[in-house]
Every structure is written in structure tokens, then in C-alpha cells.
XYZ file of C-alpha atoms in Angstrom:
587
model
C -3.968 24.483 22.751
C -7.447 23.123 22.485
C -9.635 24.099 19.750
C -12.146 27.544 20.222
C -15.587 27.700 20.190
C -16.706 28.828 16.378
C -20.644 29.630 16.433
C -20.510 29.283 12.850
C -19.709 25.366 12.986
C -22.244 23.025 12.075
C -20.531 19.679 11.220
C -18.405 19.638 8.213
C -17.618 22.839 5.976
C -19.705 23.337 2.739
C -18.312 26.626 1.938
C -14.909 25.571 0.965
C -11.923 25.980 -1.144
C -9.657 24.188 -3.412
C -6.542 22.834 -1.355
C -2.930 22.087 -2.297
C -3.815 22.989 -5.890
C -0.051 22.843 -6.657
C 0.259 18.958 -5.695
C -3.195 18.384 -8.157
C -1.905 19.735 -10.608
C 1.477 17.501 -10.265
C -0.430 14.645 -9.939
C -2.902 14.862 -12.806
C 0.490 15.609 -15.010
C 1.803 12.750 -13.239
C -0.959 10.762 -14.540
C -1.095 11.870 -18.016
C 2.610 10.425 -18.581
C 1.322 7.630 -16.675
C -1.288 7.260 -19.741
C 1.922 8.056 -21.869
C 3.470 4.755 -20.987
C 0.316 3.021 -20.806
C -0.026 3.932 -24.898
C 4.047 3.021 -25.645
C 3.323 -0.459 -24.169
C 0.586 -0.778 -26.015
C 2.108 0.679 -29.385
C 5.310 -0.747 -29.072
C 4.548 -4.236 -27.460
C 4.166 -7.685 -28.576
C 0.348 -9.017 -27.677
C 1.830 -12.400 -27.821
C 3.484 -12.082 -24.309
C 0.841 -11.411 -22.933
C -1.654 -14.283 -25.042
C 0.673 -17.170 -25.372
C 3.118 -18.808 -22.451
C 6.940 -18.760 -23.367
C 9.166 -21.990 -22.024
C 12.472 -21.605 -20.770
C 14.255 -21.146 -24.408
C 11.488 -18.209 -25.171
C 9.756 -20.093 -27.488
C 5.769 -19.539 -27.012
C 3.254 -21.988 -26.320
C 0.240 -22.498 -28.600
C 1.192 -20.926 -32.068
C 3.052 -22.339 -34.752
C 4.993 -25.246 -34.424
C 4.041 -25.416 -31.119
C -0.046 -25.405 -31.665
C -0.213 -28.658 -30.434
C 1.222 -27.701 -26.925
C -0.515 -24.990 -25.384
C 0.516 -25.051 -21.466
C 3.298 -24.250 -19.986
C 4.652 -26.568 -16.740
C 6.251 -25.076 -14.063
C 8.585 -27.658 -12.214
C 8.691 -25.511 -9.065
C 5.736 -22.762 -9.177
C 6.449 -21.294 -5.712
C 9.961 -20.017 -7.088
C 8.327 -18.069 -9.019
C 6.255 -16.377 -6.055
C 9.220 -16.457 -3.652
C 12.167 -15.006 -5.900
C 10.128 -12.156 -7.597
C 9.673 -9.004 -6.756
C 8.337 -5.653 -8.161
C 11.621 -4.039 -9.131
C 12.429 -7.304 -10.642
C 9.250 -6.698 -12.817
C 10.276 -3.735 -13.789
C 13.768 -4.495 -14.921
C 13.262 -7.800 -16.668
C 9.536 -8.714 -16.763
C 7.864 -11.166 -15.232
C 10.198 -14.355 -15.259
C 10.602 -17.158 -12.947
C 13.670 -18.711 -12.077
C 12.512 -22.471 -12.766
C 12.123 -24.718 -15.906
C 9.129 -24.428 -18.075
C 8.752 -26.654 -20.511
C 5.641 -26.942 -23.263
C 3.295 -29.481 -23.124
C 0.468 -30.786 -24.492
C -1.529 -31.396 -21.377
C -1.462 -30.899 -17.698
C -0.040 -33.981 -15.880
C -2.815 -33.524 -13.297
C -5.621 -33.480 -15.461
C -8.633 -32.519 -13.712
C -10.435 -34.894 -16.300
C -12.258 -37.380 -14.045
C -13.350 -41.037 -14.869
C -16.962 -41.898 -15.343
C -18.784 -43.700 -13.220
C -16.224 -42.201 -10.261
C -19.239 -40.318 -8.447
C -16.683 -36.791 -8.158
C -17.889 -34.197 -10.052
C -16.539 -30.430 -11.119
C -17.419 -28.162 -8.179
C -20.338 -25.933 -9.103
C -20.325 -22.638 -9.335
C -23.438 -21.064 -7.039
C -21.501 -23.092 -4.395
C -18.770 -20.756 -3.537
C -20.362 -17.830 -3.934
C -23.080 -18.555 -1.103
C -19.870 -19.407 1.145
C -19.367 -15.621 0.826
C -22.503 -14.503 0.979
C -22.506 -15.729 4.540
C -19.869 -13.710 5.134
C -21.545 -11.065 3.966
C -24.500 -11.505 6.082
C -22.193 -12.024 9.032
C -20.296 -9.402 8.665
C -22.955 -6.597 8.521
C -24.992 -8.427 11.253
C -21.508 -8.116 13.813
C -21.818 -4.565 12.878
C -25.342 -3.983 13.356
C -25.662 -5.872 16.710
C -22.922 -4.370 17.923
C -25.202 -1.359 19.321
C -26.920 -4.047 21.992
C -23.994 -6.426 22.643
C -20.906 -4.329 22.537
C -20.544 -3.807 26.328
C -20.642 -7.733 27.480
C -18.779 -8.845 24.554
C -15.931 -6.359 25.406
C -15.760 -7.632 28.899
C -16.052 -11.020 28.072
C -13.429 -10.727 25.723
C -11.602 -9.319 28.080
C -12.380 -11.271 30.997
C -11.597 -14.602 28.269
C -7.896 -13.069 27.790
C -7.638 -12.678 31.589
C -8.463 -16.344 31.534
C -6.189 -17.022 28.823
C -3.668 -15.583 30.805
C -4.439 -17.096 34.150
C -4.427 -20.719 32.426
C -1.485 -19.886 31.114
C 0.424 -18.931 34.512
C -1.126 -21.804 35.773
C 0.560 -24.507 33.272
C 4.170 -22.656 33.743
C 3.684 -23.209 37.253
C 2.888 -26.852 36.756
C 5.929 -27.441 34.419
C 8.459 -25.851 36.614
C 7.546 -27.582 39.545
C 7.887 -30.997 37.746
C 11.364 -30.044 36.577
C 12.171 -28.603 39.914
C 11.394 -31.633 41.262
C 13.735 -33.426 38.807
C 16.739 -30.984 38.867
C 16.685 -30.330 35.099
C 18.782 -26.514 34.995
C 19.889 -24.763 32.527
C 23.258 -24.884 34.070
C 23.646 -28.823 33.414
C 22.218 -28.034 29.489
C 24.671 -25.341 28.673
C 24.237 -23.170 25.800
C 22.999 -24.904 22.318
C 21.361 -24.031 19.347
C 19.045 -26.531 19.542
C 15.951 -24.389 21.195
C 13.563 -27.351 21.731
C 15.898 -28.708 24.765
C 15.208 -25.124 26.905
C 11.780 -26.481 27.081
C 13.055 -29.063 29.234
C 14.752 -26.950 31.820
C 13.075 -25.199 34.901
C 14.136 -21.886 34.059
C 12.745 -21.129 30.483
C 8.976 -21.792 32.280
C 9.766 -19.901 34.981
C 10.753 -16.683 33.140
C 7.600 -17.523 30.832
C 5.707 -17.526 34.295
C 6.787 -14.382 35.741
C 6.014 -12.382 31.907
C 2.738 -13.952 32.112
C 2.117 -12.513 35.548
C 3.063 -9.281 34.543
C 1.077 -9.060 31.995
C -2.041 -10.163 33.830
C -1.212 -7.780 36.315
C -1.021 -4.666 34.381
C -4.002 -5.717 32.678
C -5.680 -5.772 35.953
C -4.601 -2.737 37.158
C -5.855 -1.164 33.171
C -9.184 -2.488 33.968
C -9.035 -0.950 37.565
C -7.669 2.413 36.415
C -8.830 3.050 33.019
C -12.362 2.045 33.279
C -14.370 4.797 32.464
C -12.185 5.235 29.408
C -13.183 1.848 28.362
C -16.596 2.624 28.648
C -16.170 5.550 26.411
C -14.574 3.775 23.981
C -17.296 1.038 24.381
C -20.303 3.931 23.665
C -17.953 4.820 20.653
C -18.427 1.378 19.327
C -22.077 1.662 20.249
C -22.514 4.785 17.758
C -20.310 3.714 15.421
C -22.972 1.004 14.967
C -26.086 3.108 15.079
C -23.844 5.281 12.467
C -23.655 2.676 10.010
C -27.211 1.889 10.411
C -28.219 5.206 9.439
C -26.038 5.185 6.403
C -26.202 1.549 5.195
C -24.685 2.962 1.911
C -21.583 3.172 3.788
C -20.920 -0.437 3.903
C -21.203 -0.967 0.401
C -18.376 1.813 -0.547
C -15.458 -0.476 -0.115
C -17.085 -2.002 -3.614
C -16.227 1.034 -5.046
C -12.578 0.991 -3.852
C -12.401 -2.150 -5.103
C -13.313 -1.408 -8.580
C -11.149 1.389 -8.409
C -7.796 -0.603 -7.288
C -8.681 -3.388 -10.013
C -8.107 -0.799 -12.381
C -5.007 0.982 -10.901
C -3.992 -2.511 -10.589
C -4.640 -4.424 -13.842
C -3.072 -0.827 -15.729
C -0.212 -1.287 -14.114
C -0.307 -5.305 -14.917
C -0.985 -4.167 -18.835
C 2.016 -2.376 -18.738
C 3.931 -4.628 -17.014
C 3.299 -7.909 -18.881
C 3.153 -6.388 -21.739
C 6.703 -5.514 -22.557
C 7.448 -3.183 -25.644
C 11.589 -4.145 -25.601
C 10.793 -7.274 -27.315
C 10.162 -5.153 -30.556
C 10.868 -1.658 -30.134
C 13.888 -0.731 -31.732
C 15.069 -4.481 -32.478
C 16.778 -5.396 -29.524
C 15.941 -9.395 -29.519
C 18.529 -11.705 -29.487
C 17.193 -13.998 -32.724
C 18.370 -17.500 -32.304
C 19.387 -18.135 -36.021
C 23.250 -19.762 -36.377
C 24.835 -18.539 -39.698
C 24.381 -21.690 -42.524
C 28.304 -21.790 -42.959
C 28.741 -22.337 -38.906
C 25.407 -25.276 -39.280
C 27.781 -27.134 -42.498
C 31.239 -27.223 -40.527
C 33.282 -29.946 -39.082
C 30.753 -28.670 -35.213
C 27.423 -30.916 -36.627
C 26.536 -30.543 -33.415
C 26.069 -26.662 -32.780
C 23.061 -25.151 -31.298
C 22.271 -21.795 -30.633
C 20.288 -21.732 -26.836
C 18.325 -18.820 -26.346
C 19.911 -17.005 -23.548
C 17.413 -14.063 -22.620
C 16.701 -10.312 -24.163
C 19.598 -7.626 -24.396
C 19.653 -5.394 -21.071
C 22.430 -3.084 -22.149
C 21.964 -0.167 -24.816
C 19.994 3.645 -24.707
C 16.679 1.949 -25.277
C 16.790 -0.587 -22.812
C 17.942 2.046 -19.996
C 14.557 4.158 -21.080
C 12.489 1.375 -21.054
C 13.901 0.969 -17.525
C 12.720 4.238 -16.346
C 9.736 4.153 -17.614
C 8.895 0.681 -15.944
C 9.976 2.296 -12.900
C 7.744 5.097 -13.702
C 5.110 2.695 -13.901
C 5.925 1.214 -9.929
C 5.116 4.614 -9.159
C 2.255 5.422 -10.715
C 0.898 1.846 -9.133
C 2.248 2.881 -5.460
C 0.586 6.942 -6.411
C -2.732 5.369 -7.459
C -3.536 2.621 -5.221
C -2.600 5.023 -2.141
C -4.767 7.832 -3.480
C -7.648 5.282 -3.593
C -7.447 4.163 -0.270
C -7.134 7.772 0.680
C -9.980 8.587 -1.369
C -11.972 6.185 0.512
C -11.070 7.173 3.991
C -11.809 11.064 3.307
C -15.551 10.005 2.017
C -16.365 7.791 4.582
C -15.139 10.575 7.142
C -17.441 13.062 5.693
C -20.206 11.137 5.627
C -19.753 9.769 9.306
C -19.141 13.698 10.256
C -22.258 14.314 9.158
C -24.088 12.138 11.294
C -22.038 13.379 14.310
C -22.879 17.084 14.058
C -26.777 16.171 13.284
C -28.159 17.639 17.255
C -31.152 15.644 16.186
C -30.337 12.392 15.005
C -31.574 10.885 12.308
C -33.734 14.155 11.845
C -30.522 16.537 10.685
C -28.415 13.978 9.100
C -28.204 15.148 5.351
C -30.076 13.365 2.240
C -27.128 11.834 0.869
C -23.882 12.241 3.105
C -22.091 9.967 1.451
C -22.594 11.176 -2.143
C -22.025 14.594 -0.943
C -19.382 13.800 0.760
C -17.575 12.001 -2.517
C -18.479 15.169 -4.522
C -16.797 17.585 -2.509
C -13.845 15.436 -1.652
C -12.922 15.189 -5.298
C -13.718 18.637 -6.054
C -12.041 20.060 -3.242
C -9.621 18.105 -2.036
C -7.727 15.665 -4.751
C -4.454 17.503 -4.053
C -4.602 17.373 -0.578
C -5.415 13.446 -1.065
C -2.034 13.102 -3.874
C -0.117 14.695 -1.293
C -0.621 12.298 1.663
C -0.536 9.651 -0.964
C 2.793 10.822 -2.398
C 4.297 11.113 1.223
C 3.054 7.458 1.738
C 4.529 6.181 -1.861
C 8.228 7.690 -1.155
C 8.456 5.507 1.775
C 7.069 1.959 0.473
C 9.229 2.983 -2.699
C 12.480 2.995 -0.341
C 11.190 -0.111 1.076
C 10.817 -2.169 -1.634
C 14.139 -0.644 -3.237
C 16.076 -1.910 0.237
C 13.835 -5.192 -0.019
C 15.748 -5.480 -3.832
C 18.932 -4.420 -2.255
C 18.700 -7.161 0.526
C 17.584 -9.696 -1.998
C 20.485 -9.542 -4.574
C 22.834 -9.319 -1.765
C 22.015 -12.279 0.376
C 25.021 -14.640 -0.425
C 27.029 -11.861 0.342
C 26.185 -10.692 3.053
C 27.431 -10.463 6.812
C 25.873 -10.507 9.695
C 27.036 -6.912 10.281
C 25.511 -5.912 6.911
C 22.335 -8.329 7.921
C 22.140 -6.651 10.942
C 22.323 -2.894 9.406
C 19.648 -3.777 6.368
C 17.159 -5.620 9.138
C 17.137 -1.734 11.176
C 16.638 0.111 7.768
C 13.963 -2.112 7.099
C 12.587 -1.984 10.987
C 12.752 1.950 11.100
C 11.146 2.010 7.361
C 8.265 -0.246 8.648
C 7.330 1.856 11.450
C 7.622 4.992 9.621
C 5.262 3.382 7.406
C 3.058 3.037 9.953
C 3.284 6.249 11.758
C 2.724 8.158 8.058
C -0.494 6.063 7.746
C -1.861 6.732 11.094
C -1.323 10.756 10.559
C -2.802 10.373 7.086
C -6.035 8.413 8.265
C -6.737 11.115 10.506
C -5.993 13.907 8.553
C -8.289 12.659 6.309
C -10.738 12.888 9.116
C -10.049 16.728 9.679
C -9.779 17.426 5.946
C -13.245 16.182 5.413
C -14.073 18.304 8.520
C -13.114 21.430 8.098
C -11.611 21.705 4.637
C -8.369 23.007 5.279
C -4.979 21.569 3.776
C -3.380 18.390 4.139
C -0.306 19.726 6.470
C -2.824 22.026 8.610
C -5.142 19.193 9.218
C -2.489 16.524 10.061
C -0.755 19.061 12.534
C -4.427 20.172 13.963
C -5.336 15.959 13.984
C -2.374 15.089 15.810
C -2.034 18.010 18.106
C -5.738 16.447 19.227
C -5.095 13.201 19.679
C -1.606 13.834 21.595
C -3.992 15.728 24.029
C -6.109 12.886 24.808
C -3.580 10.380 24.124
C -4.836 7.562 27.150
C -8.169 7.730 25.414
C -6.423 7.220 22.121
C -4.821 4.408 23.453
C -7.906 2.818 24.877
C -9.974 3.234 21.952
C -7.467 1.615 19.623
C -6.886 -1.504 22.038
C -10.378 -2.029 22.627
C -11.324 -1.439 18.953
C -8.935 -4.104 17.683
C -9.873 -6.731 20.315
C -13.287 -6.158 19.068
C -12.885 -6.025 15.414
C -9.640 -9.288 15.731
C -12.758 -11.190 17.231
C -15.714 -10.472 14.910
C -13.156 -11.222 11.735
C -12.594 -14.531 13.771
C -15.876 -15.426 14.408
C -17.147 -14.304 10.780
C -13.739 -16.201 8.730
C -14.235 -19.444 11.266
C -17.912 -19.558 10.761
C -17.278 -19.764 7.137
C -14.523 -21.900 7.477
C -16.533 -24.627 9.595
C -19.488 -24.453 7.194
C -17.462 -24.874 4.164
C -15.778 -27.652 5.279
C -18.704 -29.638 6.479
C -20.551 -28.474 2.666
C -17.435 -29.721 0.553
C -17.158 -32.807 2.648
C -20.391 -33.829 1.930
C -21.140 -33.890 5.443
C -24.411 -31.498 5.110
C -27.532 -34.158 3.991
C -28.915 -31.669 1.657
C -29.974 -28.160 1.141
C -33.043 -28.649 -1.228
C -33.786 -29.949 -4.402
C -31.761 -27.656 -6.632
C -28.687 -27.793 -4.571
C -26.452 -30.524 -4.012
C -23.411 -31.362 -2.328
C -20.531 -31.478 -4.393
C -18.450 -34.364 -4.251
C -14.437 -33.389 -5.123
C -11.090 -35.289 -5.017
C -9.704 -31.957 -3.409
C -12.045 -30.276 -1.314
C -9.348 -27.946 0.511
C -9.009 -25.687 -2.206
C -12.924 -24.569 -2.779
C -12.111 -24.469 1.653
C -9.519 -22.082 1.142
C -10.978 -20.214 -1.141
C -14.005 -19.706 0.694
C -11.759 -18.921 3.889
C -10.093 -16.015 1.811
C -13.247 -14.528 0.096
C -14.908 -14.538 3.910
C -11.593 -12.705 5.573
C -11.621 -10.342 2.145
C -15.248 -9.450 2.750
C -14.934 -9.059 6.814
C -11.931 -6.877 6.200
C -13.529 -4.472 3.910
C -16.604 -4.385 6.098
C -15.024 -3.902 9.296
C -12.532 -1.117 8.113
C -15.933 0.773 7.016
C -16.386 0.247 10.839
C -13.147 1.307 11.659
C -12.927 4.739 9.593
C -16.202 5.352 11.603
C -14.672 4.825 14.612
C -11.486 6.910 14.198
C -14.074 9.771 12.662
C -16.689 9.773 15.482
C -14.036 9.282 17.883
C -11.905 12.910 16.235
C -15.580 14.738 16.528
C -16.154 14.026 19.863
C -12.731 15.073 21.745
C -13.423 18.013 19.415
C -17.413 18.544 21.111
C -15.441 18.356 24.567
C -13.457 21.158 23.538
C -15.516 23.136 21.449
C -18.692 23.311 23.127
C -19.312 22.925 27.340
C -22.918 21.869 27.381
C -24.705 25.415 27.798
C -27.640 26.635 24.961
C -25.192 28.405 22.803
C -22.714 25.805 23.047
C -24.420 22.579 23.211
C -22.876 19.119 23.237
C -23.520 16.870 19.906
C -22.203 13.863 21.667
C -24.762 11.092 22.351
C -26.686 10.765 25.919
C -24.651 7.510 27.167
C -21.764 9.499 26.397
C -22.946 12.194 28.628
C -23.653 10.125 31.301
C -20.288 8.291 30.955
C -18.576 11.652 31.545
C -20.933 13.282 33.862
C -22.028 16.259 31.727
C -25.294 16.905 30.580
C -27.111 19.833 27.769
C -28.394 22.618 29.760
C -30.544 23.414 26.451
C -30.726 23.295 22.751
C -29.525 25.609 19.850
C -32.767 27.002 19.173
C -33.702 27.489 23.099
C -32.029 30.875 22.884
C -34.297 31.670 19.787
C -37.496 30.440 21.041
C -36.820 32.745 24.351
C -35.917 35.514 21.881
């Protein structure tokens, strides 16, 4: 049923209450045995793993006899990324399945010869690659309040091309094979997928799913164009939203620092592994004297790894697993955390009738101030939800892993749906959390309340849900391009050495491997779009919950006046018949 007019609503609730008090209270016990392990790692552990590099006999790097060889070499580094995992972690530590031996030096010194004209990349010089990023970023946003309309058609009209050009060359290639009587009947079936390309039928199929496609994309733009320009006005205040409250764009800095410490916590704990010492469980390497003086001159003893059977080791288990969670628990209360301020303060500029006039002194700070005094359960709940499921994820990723010589394919085939119907469960839980979020910020009211109430709203309108979402990640896909290309191009031309000069206390750096300062650049630039533009996304989703609520709430009369903007009135063919204080001043 849609949602009643309430006189008393003004934007989102001050006068609220404490919600799902019993899930805060689990979660801040939660955290203090969190702290618990934190301070048995620390107690219990050996700095040394975490100071000095151990070789493949667990000998460390650095101290002692070994002083003279204080790096490590990996023979095959990217084992180490592709064969780990974070129940791995937890069982055995960090280890990597390849040799590492000490050495004295790395083997590709970066030590350069003088007189070569290459010198050490300078540090100002990355940085202002990502502080056009920066700039690029927050300009897409703030433009978007003039240029959204064209650039969504000509988007749109450029994937229509895409698609057209596309239909075009299938057509080309299947007449040419037509014409030469290549079938698929005289190929047969192989294995070898690069010969279908050579028959008339594979581009013929790829023609007629291209011509699908451009014709329901036709017909969208035929059928569902007012909802596009909704959801083009959306983007419009979104951007005069974020202009209002610039502070806004500079809260994902926040997050950040926030996950850095959820993260590195969990890393402390992690890498710093208290079974090395705690209750004497290493295997010492020491042969007995008699064994060293027998007829075997030749026996060694070859350290083999730690002991991973006993009481001790089974606790220390747990309480790395413990640990997982408490990195899943935090990390997803953060990002929740973020989402519910950035909702409140975007609420408030919605419900401001006079814009910029009623918007509140500090939305966002109030809004961060009431979320955590208000609503920290509600936020461990959704987070918790959220954390079961990536848990039983990366449990069946573990599963699959140890299992993969053994396997199948019917066992393959089960483990790849688990994993599918995980994923998208994954999915779904986020989408109902971001937008309870929204209606928790709102209104106040619990988590399960507010996702029921979100998603009862949104299966109402669900074509303009749709539409809004499409239109929102074409838009958003192609300012991340633009901004992580533009970056991309300008790095490469400045680590090239291909710019003349950029004044006198700048110059061009000349390096024997320029693509790494290029992909770093690349990555800082999509890091920095992405926490910009989902800032610009929240704002979205929020503005876009508030107004199917104004449609349903209010019907444009003095009592019950419309908050939405004017090009949204016009869009839908409504209009204000008068404001809230007409009533009063006729009083």
C-alpha cells in the first residue's frame, strides 16, 4: 500500500529512538573479544615475523647469522597472490607456496649507472597524476547539472551506433562466407573455438542478437521516455545536491581512514602469529649430538613447518577465524556507516521546500551524530546479515580450492551454482541494505521495518527503478572512463618524456620502466573516481527513495505540497497549488 500523508513530516526524524539495541549490544561485545585477540597476538607473538623475512627453511632474514642478507627472493611472486586465500591466513599464516631464498641484494637492483641520464622517479610527480583525478572527478559531478540531458542521449545514441556498426560488420562477414560456402556442417564439432569464426553461421546468430538488442533498445527509448527524463532530472539534482553540500564528497576520506584501520587490525593479528611461542609448539631444528657423530655424517635436520595438531593450535584456529569475522563485521559496518550518513544528509536537502534556504547548518555532521547514536545496531545488523553470506562464500571458495584435483565435473558443476546463487544473494542483500539505509536515516525506524517499507517502495515503481539504475550506470561507467583514461593518456605522455616541460621546478622524469608510475597513476585515478562517484550514487538512490515517497505522500495542494524540484514537476505534469505557510498567511 502506498505510504499516508503524515502532517508532522518534515524531512528526516530528529525525535528518535535507539534501534535494534539488542544487535549493539552483540556487536560492541563482539568487538571487545575482537580487542581480546588483538592483545593475545600481541602478548603472545613473536615481533620478528612480522620485522624480519623468513626463507623457505624458516630461518629469518637480517638478524644473526644472516645480517648480511636482508631480502628475501621470491622465485615465483604471483603464487603467492594466486594460491592464498583468507582462510588459508587464518589456518597457517601468511605463506607462499614458492622458494624463498636469502640474499644479500635484489638481482634487479634499481641502482642505476652514472652518467645513464635515468633518474629515480620523483615524488610530487605521482601525486599531481591524482590530483587530476581529483579535479576531474568533482568537475563530472558538478557539470553534470547543465550537461546531463545531451550526454545521456549521446551516450545512448553512441551505443545505438555501437550496435548498428556492429550489425553492420556481421552482415558483411556472413555474406563473404556465404559466398564461399564455409558451414558449420562441413567444420563439425571441435574444441578449437577460433575455427567457428570462419563459418557463416556463428556471424549470423551474432547478427540476429545484435538486432535484437538494438531493437528493444529502440522500442525502450520509444516507450520509456519520460521515465528517462525523470531519471535524467534525478541526475540533475543529485548534482545541485552535492553542490550544496560539498562536504559530502570529501566523506569517502573518512571511510577510508576507517577501513585502513579495520584493515591493518586485522593484518596485526594476522601476521603476527602468537603459535610460534605460545605454549612451545615450534618444531626446533636441533639433531641430537650422538645422531651428528654416527656412521650418517651426512644427516640434516630440514625444517619442515610449525605443529598444526594439539589443544592450542585448534584455539589459535578459532580465534584466527574469529578474527575473519571481525574483518568481514567491521569493514561492512563502515561501508554501512557511510551510506546511512550520506543518506541523511542528502534527505535533508530533499525535504528543504526552499532550497538552499531550509537545508540545515551542518547535514552531514548531524547526520553522522545521530546515525551513531541512534542507529549502530541497526547498522551491525545489516552488516552481520551481509558478513554470514561472504563468510559462506569464501568458506566454499576454500572448499573448491583444496578440492580441485579431485574434482568432477558433476562436483564442478554443483560448487560453480553454490557459488552463482551465493553471488547473487550477495548482491540482492546489498541492494536491500543500501536502501534501507536510506529509510533508516529517514524515518528512524529499525533495520527490518525500513528494508520491508524500502522495498515494498521500490517494487511499486519498479520500471522507474529500472530506468534509473540503467541510466545511472551508463552515466557514472562513462565519467569513470573519461576521468581513469584522461589520467591514463596524460601519464603516459609525462613518464615518456613526451611533455617539453611544465616549468622550472618540474621536470620530466626519465625511467627505465615507466609503466609502473602509469599503472599506478591509472589505479589511484579509478580509486579516486570510484569513491567520488559512489558519493554520487548514494545521492542518487536517496533523492530518488524521497521522491516516489513526495508522489505518494503529498498531491500538490497547500497542506500537502510537493518537495520535488520544478523540472520534475513539469516532467510529470503536476504542479504546487501553494505553499506550507499559504494556509497560515490566509489564517
Amino acid at each position: 500500500k502506498p505510504a499516508k500523508y503524515d502532517p508532522s513530516f518534515r524531512g528526516p526524524i530528529r525525535n528518535r529512538s535507539c534501534t535494534d539495541i539488542i544487535c549493539c549490544v552483540l556487536f560492541f561485545v563482539f568487538i571487545l573479544g575482537y580487542i581480546a585477540v588483538g592483545i593475545l597476538a600481541w602478548v603472545y607473538g613473536d615481533p620478528k615475523q612480522v620485522l624480519y623475512p623468513r626463507n623457505s627453511t624458516g630461518a629469518y632474514c637480517g638478524i644473526g647469522e644472516n645480517k648480511e642478507k636482508p631480502y628475501l627472493l621470491y622465485f615465483n611472486i604471483f603464487s603467492c597472490v594466486l594460491n592464498t586465500n583468507i582462510i588459508a591466513i587464518a589456518q597457517n599464516g601468511l605463506t607462499c607456496p614458492t622458494p624463498q631464498v636469502r640474499v644479500w641484494g635484489l638481482p634487479l637492483s634499481l641502482d642505476l649507472p652514472p652518467g645513464s641520464g635515468y633518474q629515480p622517479l620523483s615524488m610530487p610527480s605521482a601525486p599531481s597524476a591524482l590530483g587530476v583525478a581529483l579535479v576531474l572527478s568533482l568537475l563530472f559531478i558538478l557539470l553534470l547539472r547543465l550537461v546531463a540531458g545531451p550526454l545521456v542521449f549521446v551516450l545512448i545514441i553512441g551505443v545505438l551506433g555501437v550496435l548498428a556498426y556492429g550489425i553492420y560488420h556481421c552482415w558483411e562477414e556472413y555474406r563473404v562466407l556465404r559466398d564461399k560456402g564455409a558451414s558449420i556442417s562441413q567444420l563439425g564439432f571441435t574444441t578449437n573455438l577460433s575455427a567457428y569464426r570462419n563459418v557463416q553461421e556463428t556471424w549470423l546468430a551474432a547478427l540476429i542478437i545484435l538486432a535484437v538488442l538494438e531493437g528493444i533498445l529502440l522500442l525502450m527509448l520509444i516507450f520509456l521516455r519520460q521515465r528517462i527524463c525523470i531519471a535524467i532530472a534525478l541526475l540533475k539534482e543529485a548534482s545541485r545536491a552535492v553542490g550544496y553540500i560539498m562536504s559530502t564528497m570529501f566523506y569517502p576520506l573518512v571511510t577510508f581512514a576507517l577501513l585502513l584501520v579495520c584493515i591493518a587490525y586485522w593484518a596485526i593479528i594476522a601476521l603476527y602469529p602468537f603459535h610460534t611461542s605460545w605454549l612451545g609448539t615450534r618444531l626446533l631444528c636441533r639433531p641430537p649430538q650422538e645422531q651428528v657423530n654416527s656412521s650418517c655424517p651426512g644427516l640434516m635436520c630440514v625444517f619442515q613447518g610449525y605443529r598444526s595438531t594439539g589443544l592450542a593450535q585448534r584455539s589459535l584456529f578459532n580465534l584466527q577465524i574469529y578474527a575473519v569475522l571481525g574483518l568481514f563485521w567491521t569493514i561492512n559496518w563502515v561501508l554501512a556507516l557511510g551510506q546511512c550518513v550520506l543518506a541523511g544528509a542528502f534527505a535533508s536537502f530533499y525535504w528543504a521546500f526552499h532550497k538552499p534556504r531550509d537545508i540545515p547548518t551542518f547535514p552531514l555532521g548531524s547526520a553522522f551524530l545521530r546515525t551513531l547514536r541512534y542507529h549502530t545496531g541497526s547498522l551491525a545488523f545489516g552488516a552481520l546479515i551481509l558478513t554470514l553470506v561472504q563468510i559462506a562464500r569464501v568458506i566454499l571458495e576454500y572448499i573448491d580450492h583444496k578440492l580441485r584435483g579431485a574434482q568432477n565435473p558433476l562436483t564442478r558443476c554443483i560448487l560453480c551454482c553454490f557459488k552463482c546463487c551465493l553471488w547473487c544473494l550477495e548482491k540482492f542483500i546489498k541492494f536491500l541494505n543500501r536502501n534501507a539505509y536510506i529509510m533508516i536515516a529517514i524515518y528512524g525506524k529499525n533495520f527490518c521495518v525500513s528494508a520491508k517499507n524500502a522495498f515494498m517502495l521500490l517494487m511499486r515503481n519498479i520500471v522507474r527503478v529500472v530506468v534509473l539504475d540503467k541510466v545511472t550506470d551508463l552515466l557514472l561507467f562513462f565519467g569513470k572512463l573519461l576521468v581513469v583514461g584522461g589520467v591514463g593518456v596524460l601519464s603516459f605522455f609525462f613518464f615518456t618524456g613526451r611533455i617539453p616541460g611544465l616549468g622550472k621546478n618540474f621536470e620530466n622524469p626519465q625511467l627505465n620502466y615507466y609503466w609502473l608510475p602509469i599503472m599506478v597513476s591509472i589505479l589511484g585515478a579509478y580509486l579516486i573516481a570510484s569513491g567520488f562517484f559512489s558519493v554520487f550514487g548514494m545521492c542518487v538512490d536517496t533523492l530518488f527513495l524521497c521522491f516516489l515517497e513526495d508522489l505518494e505522500r503529498n498531491d500538490g495542494s497547500a497542506d500537502r505540497p510537493y518537495y520535488m524540484s520544478k523540472s520534475l514537476l513539469k516532467i510529470l505534469g503536476k504542479k504546487n497549488k501553494g505553499t506550507p505557510g499559504d494556509k497560515k498567511r490566509k489564517k
